[in-house]
Amino acid sequence: MKWQPEKVLQSQVVLLCGTDNANRLKALKTLLTSAGLGDEDAMDVETVVADTGDPSQWFGTVATFPFLGDRRAVVVRNLARLNPTELMWSERTDPDSKKVTKVHLLAEQLKTIPPTGLLLLVIDDERIPAGARPDHFQSRINAWKKLITACGGTVLSFEVPTDNQAKHIAEHAESLGKSMTKQAASLLAEMLGGRVDLARDELEKLALYVGDAPQITENDIRSTVTPDQEYNIWKLVDAVSDGNAALALTQFNTLISNVKDLSGEAFQTILPQLIRQFRLAWQARACVENRVPPRSPGYELDQWMPIKKGLPQEGDWVQTKAMKAAQRLDYPRLLMCFDILLDTDAKIKGQRSAMDLRDTLEQCVMNLVEVCAGRSSVLLASPRA
């Protein structure tokens, strides 16, 4: 996004958010420098982690007259750990009517920061706590955005591009003096779950790794980049939809090889991600049968797909993977894959008799392979029956 530091600094409160971690942190440094404060270690800058103290202290500190420059700044990191709707409420009694009303002191304080003060609120990347809803942090982020806007502050949201990811990656490599093929840029995007911001960081390392070589190759990427878990799950889905049992088991073992708590990962990541990929493949199948691109499937299909996190909103590499799986799997097979996944979910929750957790997940993978390969034994033994 395009923004002007001088204009933003006219506000006393600035919220930095969005999925692009690199540009979000770059904006933080730019604002501190433009305000004449240098960096987070400067004399007139205090940095705190949101959930380590009383938020009311932020306002006492930011209201302190600056020592050396024109402004005094407080930087609050990991802001999404706090829910603004639960902070700093009080009751006031009207002296005449004796009526008691609730007052949101946080909102009042945000409006009364002096011109010399600068409150920089940063939404850092967070891991969703065990047992929490998928939108645990997003609902808080939306609440902070609404509050800051209502109080006259400025919201800067930096989002990772979800389309033309390979192009963005290749352009950044070029800015580092290195070239990349489209295939290499696509591979890096896939291995990092489509996160262009993470790809930029990896490109910095890759540029050092290849040294004087003019090009970053696919082999360089495979040798140095640790793949995102979503990439490994899609590799598993690829092997499953191919009906390749040996490769599917290899990918399954790769997926769980570094998992310390398999039970936690099975509930929070592995099974939910598998279900998500097959849901996307289901949506992609509609695009395959109607011969339309997933980015713009047309009005009728677009109305049928989920409003949030549907296939049209996914990144290029996810759409490509989903379409690839959908070309191999028709709806009856996809439906039976869902039956197997739901049966596995019930087993690991103790609702049906099962083997140990690892064997249950491995059996799930093998059953998915059997269905995708069209072997009748599994087709007839659907958990739905």
Coordinates of C-alpha atoms in Angstrom, one line a residue:
M1 CA 0.0 0.0 0.0
K2 CA 1.1 3.6 -0.6
W3 CA 1.2 5.9 2.4
Q4 CA 3.0 9.1 3.5
P5 CA 4.7 9.1 6.9
E6 CA 4.3 12.8 7.3
K7 CA 0.5 12.6 6.9
V8 CA 0.3 9.5 9.2
L9 CA 2.3 11.3 11.9
Q10 CA -0.4 13.9 12.1
S11 CA -2.3 11.3 14.2
Q12 CA -1.4 10.6 17.8
V13 CA -2.5 6.9 17.5
V14 CA -1.4 4.6 14.6
L15 CA -2.4 1.0 14.3
L16 CA -0.1 -1.2 12.1
C17 CA -1.7 -4.5 11.0
G18 CA -2.1 -6.9 8.1
T19 CA -0.6 -10.1 6.9
D20 CA 2.6 -8.6 5.4
N21 CA 5.0 -8.9 8.4
A22 CA 8.0 -7.4 6.6
N23 CA 6.3 -4.3 5.4
R24 CA 4.5 -3.8 8.7
L25 CA 7.8 -3.8 10.6
K26 CA 9.3 -1.6 7.9
A27 CA 6.5 0.9 8.4
L28 CA 7.2 0.9 12.2
K29 CA 10.8 1.8 11.6
T30 CA 9.9 4.5 9.0
L31 CA 7.4 6.2 11.4
L32 CA 9.9 6.3 14.2
T33 CA 12.6 7.7 12.0
S34 CA 10.3 10.2 10.4
A35 CA 9.2 11.4 13.9
G36 CA 12.9 12.0 14.7
L37 CA 13.0 9.2 17.2
G38 CA 15.5 6.9 15.5
D39 CA 14.5 3.4 16.5
E40 CA 12.8 1.4 19.3
D41 CA 15.9 1.8 21.5
A42 CA 15.9 5.6 21.4
M43 CA 15.6 7.7 24.6
D44 CA 12.1 8.9 23.8
V45 CA 10.7 5.5 22.7
E46 CA 9.4 2.9 25.1
T47 CA 8.4 -0.6 23.7
V48 CA 6.0 -2.9 25.6
V49 CA 4.3 -6.2 25.0
A50 CA 0.6 -5.7 25.1
D51 CA -0.3 -8.4 27.7
T52 CA 2.6 -7.8 30.1
G53 CA 1.1 -4.8 32.0
D54 CA -1.8 -2.5 32.5
P55 CA -2.8 -0.7 29.3
S56 CA -3.5 2.5 31.3
Q57 CA 0.3 2.8 31.7
W58 CA 0.7 3.3 28.0
F59 CA -1.1 6.6 28.2
G60 CA 0.8 7.9 31.2
T61 CA 4.1 7.2 29.4
V62 CA 3.1 8.7 26.1
A63 CA 1.9 11.8 27.8
T64 CA 5.3 12.4 29.4
F65 CA 7.0 15.4 27.8
P66 CA 9.9 14.3 25.5
F67 CA 13.4 14.5 26.7
L68 CA 15.3 15.3 23.5
G69 CA 13.0 15.6 20.5
D70 CA 9.6 16.9 19.6
R71 CA 7.7 13.6 20.4
R72 CA 7.5 10.8 22.9
A73 CA 6.5 7.4 21.5
V74 CA 5.1 4.2 23.0
V75 CA 5.3 1.1 20.8
V76 CA 2.9 -1.7 21.8
R77 CA 3.7 -5.0 20.3
N78 CA 1.5 -8.2 20.0
L79 CA -1.6 -6.1 20.4
A80 CA -3.9 -8.9 19.2
R81 CA -3.3 -10.7 22.6
L82 CA -5.7 -8.1 24.1
N83 CA -9.4 -7.7 23.3
P84 CA -10.2 -3.9 23.3
T85 CA -13.9 -4.6 24.1
E86 CA -12.8 -6.0 27.5
L87 CA -10.3 -3.3 28.5
M88 CA -10.6 -0.3 30.8
W89 CA -14.3 -0.1 31.6
S90 CA -15.6 1.9 34.5
E91 CA -18.9 3.2 35.9
R92 CA -19.9 6.8 36.4
T93 CA -22.8 8.1 38.3
D94 CA -24.7 11.2 37.2
P95 CA -24.8 13.5 40.3
D96 CA -28.3 14.8 39.5
S97 CA -30.2 11.7 38.1
K98 CA -28.0 9.2 40.0
K99 CA -28.0 7.2 36.8
V100 CA -25.0 4.8 36.5
T101 CA -23.5 4.4 33.0
K102 CA -20.6 2.3 31.8
V103 CA -17.7 4.2 30.3
H104 CA -15.0 2.9 28.0
L105 CA -11.9 4.6 29.4
L106 CA -9.7 3.1 26.7
A107 CA -11.6 4.9 24.0
E108 CA -11.5 8.2 26.1
Q109 CA -7.7 7.9 26.6
L110 CA -7.1 7.3 22.9
K111 CA -8.7 10.6 22.2
T112 CA -6.7 12.6 24.7
I113 CA -3.1 11.8 23.8
P114 CA -1.2 15.2 23.6
P115 CA 0.3 16.4 20.3
T116 CA 3.8 15.5 21.6
G117 CA 2.7 11.8 22.1
L118 CA 2.7 9.0 19.6
L119 CA 1.1 5.6 20.3
L120 CA 2.1 3.0 17.8
L121 CA 0.0 -0.2 18.1
V122 CA 1.4 -3.2 16.3
I123 CA -0.5 -6.4 15.4
D124 CA 2.3 -9.0 15.3
D125 CA 1.9 -12.5 13.9
E126 CA 0.5 -14.9 16.5
R127 CA -0.1 -18.6 16.8
I128 CA -3.8 -19.5 17.6
P129 CA -4.0 -21.0 21.1
A130 CA -5.1 -24.6 21.5
G131 CA -8.9 -25.0 21.4
A132 CA -9.5 -21.4 20.2
R133 CA -11.6 -20.6 17.2
P134 CA -9.8 -20.0 13.8
D135 CA -11.0 -16.3 14.0
H136 CA -9.7 -15.9 17.6
F137 CA -7.3 -13.1 16.6
Q138 CA -9.1 -11.7 13.6
S139 CA -12.1 -10.7 15.7
R140 CA -9.8 -8.8 18.0
I141 CA -8.0 -7.2 15.1
N142 CA -11.3 -6.0 13.6
A143 CA -12.3 -4.6 17.0
W144 CA -9.0 -2.7 17.3
K145 CA -9.4 -1.3 13.8
K146 CA -13.0 -0.1 14.6
L147 CA -11.9 1.5 17.9
I148 CA -8.8 3.3 16.5
T149 CA -10.8 4.7 13.5
A150 CA -13.6 5.8 15.8
C151 CA -11.1 7.6 18.0
G152 CA -9.6 9.5 15.1
G153 CA -6.5 7.4 14.8
T154 CA -4.9 6.0 11.6
V155 CA -5.0 2.4 10.5
L156 CA -2.3 1.1 8.2
S157 CA -2.9 -2.4 6.9
F158 CA -0.2 -4.2 4.9
E159 CA -1.5 -7.3 3.1
V160 CA 0.5 -10.1 1.4
P161 CA -0.5 -10.3 -2.3
T162 CA -2.7 -13.3 -3.0
D163 CA -2.4 -13.1 -6.8
N164 CA 0.6 -13.1 -9.1
Q165 CA 2.7 -14.3 -6.2
A166 CA 5.4 -15.8 -8.4
K167 CA 5.7 -12.4 -10.2
H168 CA 6.1 -10.5 -6.9
I169 CA 8.8 -13.0 -5.8
A170 CA 10.7 -12.8 -9.1
E171 CA 10.6 -9.0 -9.0
H172 CA 12.1 -9.0 -5.5
A173 CA 14.8 -11.4 -6.6
E174 CA 15.6 -9.0 -9.4
S175 CA 16.0 -6.1 -7.0
L176 CA 18.6 -8.3 -5.2
G177 CA 20.5 -8.7 -8.5
K178 CA 19.3 -12.3 -9.1
S179 CA 17.1 -13.9 -11.7
M180 CA 14.5 -16.7 -11.2
T181 CA 12.5 -18.8 -13.6
K182 CA 8.8 -18.7 -13.2
Q183 CA 9.0 -22.3 -12.0
A184 CA 11.5 -21.5 -9.3
A185 CA 9.4 -18.5 -8.1
S186 CA 6.3 -20.6 -8.0
L187 CA 8.1 -23.3 -6.0
L188 CA 9.2 -20.8 -3.4
A189 CA 5.6 -19.5 -3.1
E190 CA 4.3 -23.0 -2.7
M191 CA 6.9 -24.0 -0.1
L192 CA 6.1 -20.9 2.0
G193 CA 2.3 -21.2 1.8
G194 CA 1.9 -18.3 -0.6
R195 CA 3.4 -15.9 1.9
V196 CA 5.2 -13.3 -0.2
D197 CA 6.5 -11.6 2.9
L198 CA 8.3 -14.8 4.0
A199 CA 9.5 -15.3 0.5
R200 CA 11.2 -11.9 0.6
D201 CA 13.1 -12.9 3.7
E202 CA 14.1 -16.2 2.2
L203 CA 15.3 -14.5 -1.0
E204 CA 17.7 -12.4 1.1
K205 CA 19.2 -15.7 2.5
L206 CA 19.2 -17.4 -1.0
A207 CA 21.0 -14.4 -2.5
L208 CA 23.8 -15.0 0.0
Y209 CA 23.7 -18.7 -0.5
V210 CA 24.2 -18.6 -4.3
G211 CA 27.0 -16.0 -4.0
D212 CA 28.1 -14.7 -7.3
A213 CA 25.7 -17.0 -9.3
P214 CA 23.3 -14.8 -11.3
Q215 CA 20.3 -17.1 -10.8
I216 CA 18.4 -18.7 -7.9
T217 CA 17.4 -22.2 -9.0
E218 CA 14.8 -24.7 -7.9
N219 CA 17.6 -26.8 -6.4
D220 CA 18.9 -23.9 -4.4
I221 CA 15.4 -23.4 -3.0
R222 CA 14.9 -27.1 -2.1
S223 CA 18.3 -27.2 -0.5
T224 CA 17.9 -24.2 1.8
V225 CA 14.2 -23.4 2.4
T226 CA 12.2 -25.2 5.1
P227 CA 8.7 -25.8 3.7
D228 CA 5.6 -24.5 5.4
Q229 CA 3.3 -27.2 6.8
E230 CA 0.5 -26.4 4.3
Y231 CA 2.9 -27.2 1.5
N232 CA 3.6 -30.6 3.0
I233 CA -0.1 -31.2 3.4
W234 CA -0.7 -30.3 -0.3
K235 CA 2.0 -32.6 -1.3
L236 CA 0.2 -35.3 0.7
V237 CA -3.1 -34.4 -1.1
D238 CA -1.2 -34.6 -4.4
A239 CA 0.0 -38.1 -3.7
V240 CA -3.4 -39.2 -2.4
S241 CA -5.3 -37.9 -5.4
D242 CA -2.7 -39.7 -7.6
G243 CA -3.5 -42.9 -5.8
N244 CA 0.2 -43.2 -5.0
A245 CA 0.3 -45.1 -1.7
A246 CA 4.1 -45.2 -1.4
L247 CA 4.5 -41.4 -2.0
A248 CA 1.5 -40.6 0.2
L249 CA 3.0 -42.6 3.2
T250 CA 6.4 -40.8 2.6
Q251 CA 4.6 -37.4 2.7
F252 CA 2.7 -38.4 5.8
N253 CA 5.9 -39.4 7.6
T254 CA 7.5 -36.1 6.5
L255 CA 4.5 -34.2 7.8
I256 CA 4.6 -35.7 11.3
S257 CA 8.4 -36.2 11.6
N258 CA 9.0 -33.0 13.5
V259 CA 5.8 -32.9 15.4
K260 CA 6.3 -33.1 19.2
D261 CA 2.6 -33.3 20.2
L262 CA 0.9 -35.4 17.5
S263 CA -2.4 -35.3 19.4
G264 CA -2.4 -31.5 19.4
E265 CA -1.3 -31.2 15.8
A266 CA -3.8 -33.8 14.7
F267 CA -6.7 -31.7 16.2
Q268 CA -5.4 -28.2 15.4
T269 CA -3.6 -28.6 12.1
I270 CA -3.3 -31.9 10.2
L271 CA -6.9 -33.0 10.0
P272 CA -8.4 -29.5 9.7
Q273 CA -5.9 -28.7 6.9
L274 CA -6.7 -32.0 5.1
I275 CA -10.4 -31.2 5.3
R276 CA -9.8 -27.7 4.1
Q277 CA -7.8 -28.9 1.0
F278 CA -10.5 -31.4 0.0
R279 CA -13.2 -28.6 0.4
L280 CA -11.2 -26.5 -2.0
A281 CA -10.8 -29.4 -4.3
W282 CA -14.7 -29.8 -4.2
Q283 CA -15.0 -26.1 -5.2
A284 CA -12.4 -26.6 -7.9
R285 CA -14.3 -29.5 -9.3
A286 CA -17.2 -27.2 -10.1
C287 CA -14.7 -24.9 -12.0
V288 CA -13.3 -28.0 -13.9
E289 CA -16.8 -29.2 -14.9
N290 CA -17.9 -25.7 -15.9
R291 CA -14.6 -24.9 -17.6
V292 CA -14.1 -21.6 -15.8
P293 CA -11.0 -20.2 -13.9
P294 CA -11.0 -20.4 -10.1
R295 CA -10.2 -16.7 -9.8
S296 CA -13.3 -15.6 -11.6
P297 CA -15.8 -18.5 -11.8
G298 CA -18.7 -16.5 -12.9
Y299 CA -21.8 -15.2 -11.0
E300 CA -23.6 -18.5 -10.5
L301 CA -20.6 -20.4 -9.1
D302 CA -19.4 -17.4 -7.1
Q303 CA -22.8 -17.2 -5.3
W304 CA -22.5 -20.9 -4.5
M305 CA -19.0 -20.7 -3.0
P306 CA -18.2 -19.6 0.5
I307 CA -18.0 -15.8 1.0
K308 CA -14.9 -16.1 3.2
K309 CA -11.9 -18.2 2.4
G310 CA -13.5 -19.7 -0.7
L311 CA -11.4 -20.8 -3.7
P312 CA -11.6 -17.5 -5.6
Q313 CA -10.0 -15.7 -2.6
E314 CA -7.1 -18.1 -2.3
G315 CA -3.6 -17.5 -3.6
D316 CA -2.5 -18.6 -7.0
W317 CA -0.6 -21.6 -5.9
V318 CA -3.5 -22.9 -3.7
Q319 CA -5.8 -22.6 -6.7
T320 CA -3.4 -24.4 -8.9
K321 CA -3.1 -27.3 -6.4
A322 CA -6.9 -27.5 -5.9
M323 CA -7.5 -27.5 -9.7
K324 CA -4.9 -30.2 -10.1
A325 CA -6.6 -32.4 -7.5
A326 CA -10.1 -31.7 -8.9
Q327 CA -9.1 -32.9 -12.4
R328 CA -8.4 -36.3 -10.9
L329 CA -11.3 -36.5 -8.4
D330 CA -15.0 -36.5 -9.3
Y331 CA -17.7 -35.7 -6.8
P332 CA -18.4 -39.3 -5.7
R333 CA -14.8 -39.8 -4.8
L334 CA -14.5 -36.5 -3.1
L335 CA -17.7 -37.3 -1.1
M336 CA -16.1 -40.6 0.1
C337 CA -12.9 -38.7 1.0
F338 CA -15.0 -36.5 3.3
D339 CA -16.6 -39.6 4.8
I340 CA -13.1 -41.0 5.6
L341 CA -11.9 -37.7 7.1
L342 CA -15.1 -37.4 9.3
D343 CA -14.7 -41.0 10.4
T344 CA -11.1 -40.3 11.3
D345 CA -12.1 -37.2 13.2
A346 CA -14.6 -39.2 15.2
K347 CA -12.0 -41.8 16.0
I348 CA -9.3 -39.5 17.3
K349 CA -12.0 -37.8 19.4
G350 CA -12.8 -41.2 21.0
Q351 CA -16.3 -41.3 19.5
R352 CA -15.5 -44.5 17.6
S353 CA -13.2 -47.4 18.3
A354 CA -9.7 -46.9 16.9
M355 CA -6.1 -47.9 16.9
D356 CA -3.4 -45.5 18.4
L357 CA -3.3 -42.0 16.9
R358 CA -0.5 -42.5 14.5
D359 CA -2.0 -45.7 13.1
T360 CA -5.4 -44.0 12.8
L361 CA -4.0 -41.1 10.8
E362 CA -1.9 -43.5 8.6
Q363 CA -5.0 -45.7 8.0
C364 CA -6.9 -42.5 7.0
V365 CA -4.2 -41.7 4.4
M366 CA -4.3 -45.2 3.0
N367 CA -8.1 -45.2 2.7
L368 CA -8.0 -41.9 0.9
V369 CA -5.5 -43.4 -1.5
E370 CA -7.7 -46.4 -2.1
V371 CA -10.7 -44.2 -2.9
C372 CA -8.8 -41.9 -5.2
A373 CA -7.3 -44.9 -7.0
G374 CA -10.8 -46.2 -7.5
R375 CA -10.4 -49.5 -5.7
S376 CA -13.9 -50.9 -4.9
S377 CA -13.1 -52.4 -1.5
V378 CA -12.9 -48.9 0.1
L379 CA -15.7 -47.5 -2.1
L380 CA -18.0 -50.2 -0.7
A381 CA -16.8 -49.7 2.9
S382 CA -17.6 -46.1 3.2
P383 CA -18.0 -44.8 6.8
R384 CA -21.3 -43.3 5.7
A385 CA -22.9 -46.8 5.4

